[in-house]
Amino acid sequence: MPGILLETLKGRNVTPRPIWLMRQAGRYLPEYRELRAQKGGFLELAYDSEAAAEITLQPIRRFGFDGAILFSDILVIPQALGQDLWFEAGEGPRLAPALVDGAWSALESVPKILDPIFETVRLSRAQLDNETTMLGFAGSPWTVATYMVAGEGSKDQAPARELSYRDPAAFASLIEAIESATLDYLVKQIDAGVEAVQLFDSWAGSLSPDSYERWVIAPTARLVAKLHDLRPDVPVIGFPKGSGEKLPAYVRETGVDAVGVDETIDPIWAAKNLPAGIPVQGNLDPLLLLSGGDALNKGAEKILEAFADRPHVFNLGHGIGQHTPISHVESLLATVRAWRA
Ligand code: CP3
């Protein structure tokens, strides 16, 4: 029997609700901090298949989530396309050279650097029981492009947006290069053992409606169509953070199998306005999980009730914060496990 997460992503309204949390493997776990201190840093961990598999499994052992998400990062695709990647302590990612003109073809691509990640998938899957779904992921072309163009996280993603207006052909070519590397990367994750994939579009919310159609919806639709063609049994979760009222169009036009919604969306609005039958994933505020108490359990129940009539995967609206107490995660799990439609 496949687990309740995979069943839900395939469109069945299952209770108890499956639950996993974005960034569930990470700094809020003492066992993660310990292994990270031994190995030196985040990227060292991500490319060490045994360590990365161990980290993938840490939150499963501790909490028994229904999904294990591959421990890696969306920025390994720019690395495979030939950019240097490193993390500045306390600041965030850096990529060089920054592609301010979009000239990615001058880079030398190194697809082989991704091989250890597929080994992480194999090692993780081999240690999971059949009820726990192995999730793969990648960034969406737009969100990955924002980092490649700026060379770092950027306010309002201005460098990529500006390039998209100044030189749409160059920007389209960059988007297509990311799209094609991402397709290959996800197919290889699937062949190594992932059973569903999530596309993280963390910066979908910064685009005007026309740009959203061209740089979020169109590339995602092409990627989803090719994935469905090549690996038809594997559900694709789209997570276009910050999309607001554009969410129903995103779901209809991209063909994703399930949609992640962030914490700014009213779950009652989402339940009513998203296409019927589409599984929804979300959308507890990560800061409510950090704060805890009775408000946490009430907030979780409100979301569970709102999505009662359609398939629902419980998750946060964005990644779990590093200062989140373990006891709050335990309390949330108890609430979600106890809930019945
Ligand atoms: O969800 C998971 O547990 C799977 C692993 C995962 C990571 N990053 C691990 C990670 C996933 C799915 C991501 C996605 C990711 N990475 C996104 C999209 C989702 C989002 O959060 O918006 C983005 C934009 C990135 C790029 C990135 N990687 C940033 C901005 C940072 C933070 C930099 C910092 O110094 O905190 C990272 C690093 C990163 N990726 C960490 C983890 C656990 C922190 C690593 C550490 O310091 O130990």
Tab-separated table of C-alpha atoms and ligand atoms in Angstrom:
chain	number	residue	atom	x	y	z
A	1	MET	CA	0.000	0.000	0.000
A	2	PRO	CA	1.315	3.463	-0.837
A	3	GLY	CA	1.278	5.843	2.097
A	4	ILE	CA	-1.388	8.472	2.810
A	5	LEU	CA	0.746	11.278	1.369
A	6	LEU	CA	1.075	9.672	-2.066
A	7	GLU	CA	-2.613	8.658	-2.025
A	8	THR	CA	-3.589	12.259	-1.312
A	9	LEU	CA	-1.317	13.658	-4.032
A	10	LYS	CA	-2.992	11.261	-6.458
A	11	GLY	CA	-6.315	12.876	-5.632
A	12	ARG	CA	-7.893	10.781	-2.865
A	13	ASN	CA	-9.496	12.512	0.122
A	14	VAL	CA	-7.787	10.520	2.892
A	15	THR	CA	-7.966	10.891	6.700
A	16	PRO	CA	-6.010	11.199	8.898
A	17	ARG	CA	-4.389	13.967	6.871
A	18	PRO	CA	-0.821	13.360	5.739
A	19	ILE	CA	1.691	15.867	7.080
A	20	TRP	CA	5.240	16.953	6.287
A	21	LEU	CA	6.889	20.343	6.762
A	22	MET	CA	8.927	22.364	4.314
A	23	ARG	CA	12.550	22.579	5.586
A	24	GLN	CA	11.757	19.763	8.039
A	25	ALA	CA	15.415	18.700	7.898
A	26	GLY	CA	17.390	21.629	9.200
A	27	ARG	CA	18.673	23.840	11.925
A	28	TYR	CA	15.752	23.543	14.398
A	29	LEU	CA	16.874	19.899	14.949
A	30	PRO	CA	19.796	19.385	17.377
A	31	GLU	CA	20.826	16.218	15.504
A	32	TYR	CA	21.116	18.291	12.297
A	33	ARG	CA	23.241	20.963	13.984
A	34	GLU	CA	25.534	18.281	15.352
A	35	LEU	CA	26.164	16.620	11.973
A	36	ARG	CA	26.569	20.001	10.275
A	37	ALA	CA	29.229	21.011	12.827
A	38	GLN	CA	31.113	17.774	12.087
A	39	LYS	CA	30.983	18.165	8.307
A	40	GLY	CA	31.764	21.876	8.193
A	41	GLY	CA	28.861	23.423	6.320
A	42	PHE	CA	25.612	23.088	4.417
A	43	LEU	CA	27.039	22.355	0.954
A	44	GLU	CA	29.490	19.803	2.372
A	45	LEU	CA	26.463	18.022	3.827
A	46	ALA	CA	24.394	18.259	0.651
A	47	TYR	CA	27.089	16.619	-1.514
A	48	ASP	CA	27.961	13.913	1.036
A	49	SER	CA	25.351	11.282	0.117
A	50	GLU	CA	25.525	9.387	3.390
A	51	ALA	CA	25.293	12.506	5.525
A	52	ALA	CA	22.508	13.948	3.351
A	53	ALA	CA	20.525	10.686	3.560
A	54	GLU	CA	20.968	10.666	7.322
A	55	ILE	CA	19.611	14.238	7.486
A	56	THR	CA	16.701	13.362	5.182
A	57	LEU	CA	15.736	10.642	7.666
A	58	GLN	CA	16.253	12.630	10.909
A	59	PRO	CA	12.792	14.271	10.949
A	60	ILE	CA	11.147	10.956	9.968
A	61	ARG	CA	12.724	9.123	12.896
A	62	ARG	CA	11.882	11.888	15.327
A	63	PHE	CA	8.325	12.739	14.217
A	64	GLY	CA	7.134	10.056	11.786
A	65	PHE	CA	6.131	12.533	9.062
A	66	ASP	CA	4.407	11.003	6.023
A	67	GLY	CA	6.957	12.389	3.577
A	68	ALA	CA	10.760	12.512	3.588
A	69	ILE	CA	12.108	15.346	1.444
A	70	LEU	CA	15.491	14.967	-0.179
A	71	PHE	CA	18.086	17.065	1.632
A	72	SER	CA	19.603	19.328	-0.992
A	73	ASP	CA	18.974	22.853	-2.290
A	74	ILE	CA	17.389	24.563	-5.288
A	75	LEU	CA	20.721	26.271	-6.050
A	76	VAL	CA	22.514	23.085	-7.138
A	77	ILE	CA	21.046	23.659	-10.633
A	78	PRO	CA	22.982	26.930	-11.106
A	79	GLN	CA	26.066	25.009	-9.966
A	80	ALA	CA	25.428	22.282	-12.527
A	81	LEU	CA	25.035	25.009	-15.167
A	82	GLY	CA	28.502	26.269	-14.204
A	83	GLN	CA	28.107	29.023	-11.606
A	84	ASP	CA	30.135	28.946	-8.401
A	85	LEU	CA	27.950	28.677	-5.286
A	86	TRP	CA	28.774	29.373	-1.673
A	87	PHE	CA	26.968	30.564	1.452
A	88	GLU	CA	28.106	33.673	3.333
A	89	ALA	CA	27.620	33.059	7.037
A	90	GLY	CA	24.617	34.967	8.342
A	91	GLU	CA	23.837	36.420	4.890
A	92	GLY	CA	22.860	33.735	2.417
A	93	PRO	CA	23.763	32.303	-0.979
A	94	ARG	CA	26.244	33.809	-3.427
A	95	LEU	CA	26.597	32.798	-7.088
A	96	ALA	CA	29.375	33.893	-9.442
A	97	PRO	CA	29.579	35.188	-12.030
A	98	ALA	CA	26.223	36.952	-11.621
A	99	LEU	CA	24.375	36.718	-14.958
A	100	VAL	CA	23.241	40.352	-15.122
A	101	ASP	CA	22.994	40.048	-18.920
A	102	GLY	CA	21.660	36.501	-18.819
A	103	ALA	CA	24.694	35.181	-20.731
A	104	TRP	CA	24.583	31.668	-19.318
A	105	SER	CA	26.058	30.023	-22.431
A	106	ALA	CA	29.527	31.336	-21.535
A	107	LEU	CA	29.457	29.064	-18.464
A	108	GLU	CA	30.808	25.552	-18.536
A	109	SER	CA	28.120	23.132	-17.388
A	110	VAL	CA	29.025	20.289	-15.039
A	111	PRO	CA	25.952	18.028	-14.774
A	112	LYS	CA	28.016	15.269	-13.104
A	113	ILE	CA	28.248	17.230	-9.855
A	114	LEU	CA	24.604	16.249	-9.239
A	115	ASP	CA	25.367	12.508	-9.135
A	116	PRO	CA	25.839	12.340	-5.332
A	117	ILE	CA	22.311	13.749	-4.944
A	118	PHE	CA	20.801	10.764	-6.770
A	119	GLU	CA	22.806	8.519	-4.467
A	120	THR	CA	21.258	10.409	-1.510
A	121	VAL	CA	17.829	9.520	-2.911
A	122	ARG	CA	18.744	5.816	-3.239
A	123	LEU	CA	20.191	5.653	0.277
A	124	SER	CA	17.215	7.477	1.800
A	125	ARG	CA	14.551	5.462	-0.016
A	126	ALA	CA	16.224	2.185	1.006
A	127	GLN	CA	15.861	3.118	4.681
A	128	LEU	CA	12.214	4.262	4.551
A	129	ASP	CA	9.195	2.049	5.041
A	130	ASN	CA	6.620	1.830	2.232
A	131	GLU	CA	4.160	4.111	4.010
A	132	THR	CA	6.556	7.064	3.936
A	133	THR	CA	6.673	8.901	0.616
A	134	MET	CA	10.049	10.016	-0.722
A	135	LEU	CA	9.774	13.544	-2.107
A	136	GLY	CA	12.138	15.121	-4.583
A	137	PHE	CA	12.238	18.788	-5.539
A	138	ALA	CA	13.719	21.550	-7.614
A	139	GLY	CA	13.317	25.291	-7.825
A	140	SER	CA	11.086	26.587	-10.585
A	141	PRO	CA	12.898	28.217	-13.519
A	142	TRP	CA	11.785	31.737	-12.485
A	143	THR	CA	12.940	31.470	-8.856
A	144	VAL	CA	16.258	29.866	-9.806
A	145	ALA	CA	16.800	32.571	-12.444
A	146	THR	CA	16.362	35.323	-9.819
A	147	TYR	CA	19.428	33.982	-7.967
A	148	MET	CA	21.450	33.334	-11.134
A	149	VAL	CA	20.943	36.871	-12.419
A	150	ALA	CA	21.454	38.718	-9.116
A	151	GLY	CA	24.239	36.424	-7.866
A	152	GLU	CA	22.518	36.445	-4.459
A	153	GLY	CA	19.113	36.806	-2.844
A	154	SER	CA	17.745	40.158	-4.005
A	155	LYS	CA	15.133	42.620	-2.831
A	156	ASP	CA	12.008	42.270	-4.986
A	157	GLN	CA	14.050	40.148	-7.428
A	158	ALA	CA	14.767	43.413	-9.255
A	159	PRO	CA	17.815	42.331	-11.321
A	160	ALA	CA	15.951	39.399	-12.952
A	161	ARG	CA	12.777	41.419	-13.496
A	162	GLU	CA	14.777	44.217	-15.056
A	163	LEU	CA	16.636	41.838	-17.396
A	164	SER	CA	13.323	40.248	-18.407
A	165	TYR	CA	12.121	43.647	-19.688
A	166	ARG	CA	15.453	44.931	-21.078
A	167	ASP	CA	16.362	41.749	-22.974
A	168	PRO	CA	13.462	39.281	-23.040
A	169	ALA	CA	15.217	37.000	-25.555
A	170	ALA	CA	18.296	36.588	-23.345
A	171	PHE	CA	16.113	36.033	-20.299
A	172	ALA	CA	13.961	33.471	-22.142
A	173	SER	CA	17.108	31.614	-23.137
A	174	LEU	CA	18.258	31.485	-19.500
A	175	ILE	CA	14.815	30.264	-18.379
A	176	GLU	CA	14.923	27.512	-21.019
A	177	ALA	CA	18.419	26.418	-19.947
A	178	ILE	CA	17.216	26.097	-16.341
A	179	GLU	CA	14.063	24.319	-17.501
A	180	SER	CA	15.961	21.707	-19.432
A	181	ALA	CA	18.544	21.074	-16.650
A	182	THR	CA	15.668	20.817	-14.151
A	183	LEU	CA	13.750	18.290	-16.240
A	184	ASP	CA	16.801	16.053	-16.464
A	185	TYR	CA	17.481	16.498	-12.734
A	186	LEU	CA	13.920	15.583	-11.700
A	187	VAL	CA	13.742	12.555	-13.994
A	188	LYS	CA	16.982	11.285	-12.429
A	189	GLN	CA	15.598	11.884	-8.908
A	190	ILE	CA	12.527	9.854	-9.887
A	191	ASP	CA	14.616	7.045	-11.339
A	192	ALA	CA	16.632	6.960	-8.095
A	193	GLY	CA	13.441	6.539	-6.025
A	194	VAL	CA	11.453	9.728	-5.423
A	195	GLU	CA	7.687	9.208	-5.673
A	196	ALA	CA	6.487	12.810	-6.018
A	197	VAL	CA	8.264	16.099	-6.746
A	198	GLN	CA	7.736	19.673	-5.604
A	199	LEU	CA	8.592	22.771	-7.631
A	200	PHE	CA	9.512	25.605	-5.257
A	201	ASP	CA	8.588	28.961	-6.774
A	202	SER	CA	9.446	31.092	-3.770
A	203	TRP	CA	9.446	34.383	-5.695
A	204	ALA	CA	6.394	33.881	-7.933
A	205	GLY	CA	4.791	36.726	-5.973
A	206	SER	CA	7.051	39.466	-7.291
A	207	LEU	CA	5.734	39.460	-10.867
A	208	SER	CA	3.132	41.587	-12.642
A	209	PRO	CA	0.305	39.609	-14.314
A	210	ASP	CA	1.843	39.496	-17.819
A	211	SER	CA	5.266	38.539	-16.485
A	212	TYR	CA	3.661	35.935	-14.258
A	213	GLU	CA	2.089	34.298	-17.319
A	214	ARG	CA	5.347	34.330	-19.249
A	215	TRP	CA	7.943	33.471	-16.583
A	216	VAL	CA	6.011	31.476	-13.963
A	217	ILE	CA	3.088	29.767	-15.707
A	218	ALA	CA	4.525	29.019	-19.163
A	219	PRO	CA	7.857	27.432	-18.072
A	220	THR	CA	6.115	25.485	-15.295
A	221	ALA	CA	3.468	24.224	-17.736
A	222	ARG	CA	6.175	23.027	-20.163
A	223	LEU	CA	8.105	21.311	-17.371
A	224	VAL	CA	5.007	19.610	-15.952
A	225	ALA	CA	3.888	18.413	-19.407
A	226	LYS	CA	7.314	16.879	-20.100
A	227	LEU	CA	7.462	15.245	-16.660
A	228	HIS	CA	3.975	13.792	-17.121
A	229	ASP	CA	5.012	12.507	-20.501
A	230	LEU	CA	8.251	10.898	-19.275
A	231	ARG	CA	7.167	9.699	-15.814
A	232	PRO	CA	3.344	9.707	-15.813
A	233	ASP	CA	2.808	8.155	-12.366
A	234	VAL	CA	4.687	10.804	-10.414
A	235	PRO	CA	2.600	13.682	-9.004
A	236	VAL	CA	4.011	17.202	-9.291
A	237	ILE	CA	3.300	19.693	-6.488
A	238	GLY	CA	3.576	23.327	-7.550
A	239	PHE	CA	4.331	25.862	-4.823
A	240	PRO	CA	4.056	29.361	-6.280
A	241	LYS	CA	4.531	31.359	-3.101
A	242	GLY	CA	2.922	34.783	-3.007
A	243	SER	CA	0.635	34.144	-6.009
A	244	GLY	CA	-2.519	35.354	-4.241
A	245	GLU	CA	-5.502	35.618	-6.582
A	246	LYS	CA	-3.429	34.163	-9.450
A	247	LEU	CA	-3.482	30.710	-7.797
A	248	PRO	CA	-6.542	29.278	-9.609
A	249	ALA	CA	-5.041	30.256	-12.995
A	250	TYR	CA	-1.691	28.760	-11.962
A	251	VAL	CA	-3.355	25.419	-11.205
A	252	ARG	CA	-5.493	25.366	-14.361
A	253	GLU	CA	-2.769	26.485	-16.751
A	254	THR	CA	0.299	24.615	-15.438
A	255	GLY	CA	-1.320	21.199	-15.041
A	256	VAL	CA	0.289	20.568	-11.617
A	257	ASP	CA	-1.229	17.626	-9.723
A	258	ALA	CA	-1.312	19.418	-6.364
A	259	VAL	CA	-0.738	22.983	-5.195
A	260	GLY	CA	1.058	24.407	-2.185
A	261	VAL	CA	-0.484	27.549	-0.688
A	262	ASP	CA	1.308	30.010	1.552
A	263	GLU	CA	0.064	31.406	4.865
A	264	THR	CA	-1.259	34.664	3.404
A	265	ILE	CA	-4.057	32.766	1.627
A	266	ASP	CA	-7.392	32.327	3.424
A	267	PRO	CA	-7.943	28.542	3.366
A	268	ILE	CA	-11.698	29.048	3.003
A	269	TRP	CA	-11.082	31.144	-0.134
A	270	ALA	CA	-8.641	28.531	-1.462
A	271	ALA	CA	-11.025	25.648	-0.806
A	272	LYS	CA	-13.732	27.485	-2.731
A	273	ASN	CA	-11.730	28.956	-5.613
A	274	LEU	CA	-9.173	26.294	-6.540
A	275	PRO	CA	-10.303	23.771	-9.178
A	276	ALA	CA	-12.430	20.993	-7.674
A	277	GLY	CA	-10.588	17.854	-6.620
A	278	ILE	CA	-7.072	19.341	-6.793
A	279	PRO	CA	-5.104	18.353	-3.663
A	280	VAL	CA	-4.045	21.371	-1.627
A	281	GLN	CA	-0.945	21.528	0.559
A	282	GLY	CA	-0.512	24.002	3.401
A	283	ASN	CA	-0.804	26.483	4.916
A	284	LEU	CA	-0.036	27.122	8.584
A	285	ASP	CA	1.983	30.249	9.331
A	286	PRO	CA	5.526	29.123	10.322
A	287	LEU	CA	5.494	31.883	12.952
A	288	LEU	CA	2.382	30.413	14.570
A	289	LEU	CA	4.251	27.105	14.862
A	290	LEU	CA	7.150	29.006	16.425
A	291	SER	CA	4.817	30.709	18.924
A	292	GLY	CA	2.838	27.596	19.895
A	293	GLY	CA	0.129	27.398	22.546
A	294	ASP	CA	-3.595	27.082	22.081
A	295	ALA	CA	-3.551	29.432	19.071
A	296	LEU	CA	-1.388	26.913	17.214
A	297	ASN	CA	-3.870	24.085	17.620
A	298	LYS	CA	-6.826	26.345	16.783
A	299	GLY	CA	-5.029	27.640	13.688
A	300	ALA	CA	-4.252	24.098	12.533
A	301	GLU	CA	-7.854	22.989	13.064
A	302	LYS	CA	-9.177	25.925	11.078
A	303	ILE	CA	-7.070	24.831	8.090
A	304	LEU	CA	-8.081	21.171	8.478
A	305	GLU	CA	-11.774	22.149	8.536
A	306	ALA	CA	-11.482	24.494	5.563
A	307	PHE	CA	-10.027	21.765	3.333
A	308	ALA	CA	-12.270	18.940	4.621
A	309	ASP	CA	-13.997	18.435	1.266
A	310	ARG	CA	-10.920	17.977	-0.883
A	311	PRO	CA	-7.618	16.079	-0.678
A	312	HIS	CA	-5.348	17.969	1.751
A	313	VAL	CA	-1.714	17.602	2.762
A	314	PHE	CA	-1.005	19.449	5.979
A	315	ASN	CA	2.101	21.659	5.755
A	316	LEU	CA	3.308	25.131	6.612
A	317	GLY	CA	2.903	28.123	4.318
A	318	HIS	CA	6.713	28.270	4.018
A	319	GLY	CA	9.770	26.646	5.623
A	320	ILE	CA	9.976	25.921	9.363
A	321	GLY	CA	12.024	28.530	11.253
A	322	GLN	CA	15.307	27.544	12.901
A	323	HIS	CA	14.185	28.633	16.394
A	324	THR	CA	10.995	26.528	16.364
A	325	PRO	CA	10.696	24.415	19.553
A	326	ILE	CA	10.504	20.643	18.977
A	327	SER	CA	7.562	20.452	21.414
A	328	HIS	CA	5.482	22.711	19.142
A	329	VAL	CA	6.038	20.366	16.205
A	330	GLU	CA	4.959	17.433	18.405
A	331	SER	CA	1.835	19.278	19.459
A	332	LEU	CA	0.952	20.137	15.839
A	333	LEU	CA	1.399	16.499	14.817
A	334	ALA	CA	-0.948	15.351	17.578
A	335	THR	CA	-3.611	17.831	16.396
A	336	VAL	CA	-3.333	16.780	12.747
A	337	ARG	CA	-3.286	13.054	13.557
A	338	ALA	CA	-6.387	13.352	15.774
A	339	TRP	CA	-8.517	15.343	13.302
A	340	ARG	CA	-11.344	13.639	11.387
A	341	ALA	CA	-13.619	15.121	8.731
B	1	CP3	O1	12.583	21.185	2.834
B	1	CP3	C1	13.620	20.546	3.117
B	1	CP3	O2	13.888	20.170	4.273
B	1	CP3	C2	14.538	20.095	1.978
B	1	CP3	C3	15.744	20.812	1.772
B	1	CP3	C4	15.711	22.238	1.225
B	1	CP3	C5	16.689	23.196	1.557
B	1	CP3	N1	16.473	24.313	0.802
B	1	CP3	C6	17.763	22.996	2.521
B	1	CP3	C7	18.488	24.167	3.038
B	1	CP3	C8	14.861	22.838	0.287
B	1	CP3	C9	13.611	22.270	-0.368
B	1	CP3	C10	15.373	24.149	0.025
B	1	CP3	C11	14.753	25.072	-0.949
B	1	CP3	C12	15.306	26.420	-1.139
B	1	CP3	N2	16.609	26.841	-1.042
B	1	CP3	C13	14.539	27.516	-1.567
B	1	CP3	C14	13.049	27.465	-1.885
B	1	CP3	C15	12.201	27.448	-0.675
B	1	CP3	C16	12.325	28.679	0.192
B	1	CP3	O3	12.793	28.505	1.319
B	1	CP3	O4	11.929	29.756	-0.257
B	1	CP3	C17	15.393	28.628	-1.660
B	1	CP3	C18	14.991	30.048	-2.059
B	1	CP3	C19	16.713	28.187	-1.353
B	1	CP3	C20	17.982	28.973	-1.389
B	1	CP3	C21	18.621	28.976	-0.063
B	1	CP3	N3	19.292	27.885	0.483
B	1	CP3	C22	18.603	30.011	0.909
B	1	CP3	C23	17.987	31.382	0.721
B	1	CP3	C24	19.249	29.496	2.054
B	1	CP3	C25	19.401	30.175	3.407
B	1	CP3	C26	20.729	30.738	3.624
B	1	CP3	C27	21.048	30.808	5.099
B	1	CP3	O5	22.172	31.165	5.386
B	1	CP3	O6	20.175	30.477	5.923
B	1	CP3	C28	19.677	28.183	1.770
B	1	CP3	C29	20.431	27.257	2.671
B	1	CP3	C30	19.689	26.057	3.133
B	1	CP3	N4	19.026	25.206	2.296
B	1	CP3	C31	19.592	25.565	4.469
B	1	CP3	C32	18.864	24.366	4.406
B	1	CP3	C33	18.531	23.416	5.550
B	1	CP3	C34	20.241	26.189	5.706
B	1	CP3	C35	21.554	25.484	5.796
B	1	CP3	C36	22.324	25.674	7.058
B	1	CP3	O7	22.772	26.795	7.298
B	1	CP3	O8	22.525	24.677	7.740
